[in-house]
Coordinates of C-alpha atoms in Angstrom, one line a residue:
M1 CA 13.5 -84.1 85.4
K2 CA 13.1 -80.3 85.0
S3 CA 13.0 -78.8 81.2
N4 CA 16.2 -76.9 79.5
K5 CA 13.9 -75.1 78.2
K6 CA 13.9 -71.6 80.1
V7 CA 10.4 -69.7 79.6
S8 CA 10.4 -66.0 82.0
F9 CA 7.5 -64.8 83.0
S10 CA 8.0 -61.5 81.1
N11 CA 7.8 -63.7 77.8
H12 CA 4.6 -64.5 79.0
A13 CA 3.7 -61.3 79.5
R14 CA 4.7 -60.0 76.3
L15 CA 3.3 -62.8 74.1
L16 CA -0.5 -61.4 76.0
M17 CA 0.2 -57.9 75.7
T18 CA 0.9 -58.7 72.3
E19 CA -2.3 -60.7 71.6
I20 CA -4.1 -58.3 73.9
L21 CA -2.9 -55.5 70.9
A22 CA -3.1 -57.2 67.9
L23 CA -6.9 -58.5 68.3
S24 CA -7.8 -54.7 70.0
L25 CA -6.0 -52.9 65.9
L26 CA -8.3 -55.6 63.9
L27 CA -11.2 -54.4 65.7
E28 CA -10.9 -51.4 63.8
Q29 CA -10.3 -52.8 60.8
D30 CA -8.7 -55.5 58.7
Q31 CA -4.9 -54.7 57.9
S32 CA -1.5 -56.6 57.3
D33 CA 0.8 -57.6 60.3
Y34 CA 3.1 -54.7 58.7
Q35 CA 0.5 -51.8 59.2
M36 CA 0.0 -53.4 63.1
K37 CA 3.8 -52.9 63.2
E38 CA 4.0 -49.3 61.8
K39 CA 0.7 -49.3 64.7
L40 CA 2.3 -50.9 67.7
D41 CA 5.1 -48.7 66.9
S42 CA 3.5 -45.5 66.4
K43 CA 1.2 -45.6 69.0
S44 CA 3.7 -47.2 71.6
K45 CA 5.9 -44.3 70.8
G46 CA 8.6 -46.7 70.4
M47 CA 8.3 -48.0 73.8
F48 CA 6.4 -51.5 72.8
P49 CA 8.9 -52.6 69.7
S50 CA 8.0 -55.2 67.7
K51 CA 9.0 -57.6 64.3
Q52 CA 6.9 -58.0 61.4
I53 CA 8.1 -61.2 61.5
D54 CA 7.3 -62.7 65.5
L55 CA 3.3 -61.0 65.0
F56 CA 3.1 -62.5 61.7
I57 CA 3.9 -65.8 63.7
L58 CA 1.2 -65.0 66.2
L59 CA -1.5 -63.9 64.3
Y60 CA -0.9 -67.2 62.5
G61 CA -0.6 -69.0 65.5
L62 CA -4.3 -67.2 66.0
Q63 CA -5.6 -68.0 62.4
Q64 CA -4.8 -71.7 63.3
K65 CA -7.0 -71.0 67.1
K66 CA -10.3 -69.4 65.3
Y67 CA -9.8 -66.4 66.2
V68 CA -8.6 -64.1 62.8
S69 CA -9.2 -65.3 59.7
M70 CA -6.9 -64.7 56.9
K71 CA -6.5 -63.3 53.1
K72 CA -3.5 -63.1 50.7
F73 CA -4.2 -60.2 48.1
R74 CA -0.9 -58.7 45.8
N75 CA -0.5 -54.9 45.5
E76 CA 0.5 -52.8 42.4
K77 CA 3.4 -54.6 43.2
Q78 CA 2.3 -58.3 42.5
A79 CA 3.4 -58.8 45.9
V80 CA 1.5 -60.4 49.1
R81 CA 0.3 -59.1 50.8
H82 CA -1.7 -61.0 54.1
Y83 CA -4.6 -59.2 55.5
F84 CA -6.6 -60.2 58.4
H85 CA -9.8 -60.4 60.7
I86 CA -10.9 -60.7 64.3
E87 CA -13.1 -63.4 64.1
P88 CA -16.4 -63.4 66.7
A89 CA -13.9 -66.2 68.7
G90 CA -11.2 -63.4 68.8
V91 CA -13.4 -60.9 70.2
A92 CA -14.7 -63.5 72.3
Y93 CA -10.9 -64.5 73.4
L94 CA -9.7 -60.7 73.3
N95 CA -12.5 -60.1 76.1
E96 CA -10.9 -63.2 78.0
I97 CA -7.3 -62.7 77.7
K98 CA -8.1 -58.1 78.8
Q99 CA -10.5 -59.2 82.1
E100 CA -7.7 -61.5 83.1
Y101 CA -5.1 -58.6 81.8
F102 CA -6.0 -56.3 83.8
S103 CA -7.4 -58.9 86.7
M104 CA -3.1 -59.4 87.5
H105 CA -2.6 -55.6 86.8
N106 CA -4.8 -54.9 89.6
A107 CA -3.6 -57.2 91.8
M108 CA -0.2 -56.5 91.7
T109 CA -0.8 -53.0 92.1
T110 CA -3.0 -53.4 95.1
V111 CA -0.3 -55.6 96.4
L112 CA 3.0 -53.6 95.6
E113 CA 1.3 -50.3 96.9
S114 CA 0.6 -52.2 100.2
I115 CA 4.1 -52.8 100.8
M116 CA 6.3 -50.4 98.5
P117 CA 7.1 -47.4 100.9
Q118 CA 4.9 -44.6 99.8
T119 CA 7.1 -41.3 98.3
K120 CA 7.0 -38.3 95.8
E121 CA 9.9 -40.7 93.5
D122 CA 9.1 -42.2 90.9
P123 CA 8.4 -45.7 92.7
A124 CA 9.5 -47.7 89.9
Q125 CA 13.1 -46.2 91.6
N126 CA 11.8 -48.3 94.5
I127 CA 12.0 -51.9 93.5

């Protein structure tokens, strides 16, 4: 029996890329989900927009797997801020998913280059 729930490749790929980016940002320093959202938006020049709530949910899931830990702090306005820290298991997981991502990227590039006509135009226009 088929499931009515449709899981697209793009959703899975986006999740994997978001995990890589979030964990990589945490390698720089511990930070809040808000700081991470701002850095993702800024460093990708808007090409990788993220919603803070989606990032928080992703980080919460990584916390459940013991890849990150979270501490709560109150700022000067008494608002609660969640700061995330990458754990050693998270570093190992990051290395694993980066390897998976780059292997898949390299394989796809190899296949596409072998079947796409070689032109001076943007290769994306030939798809």
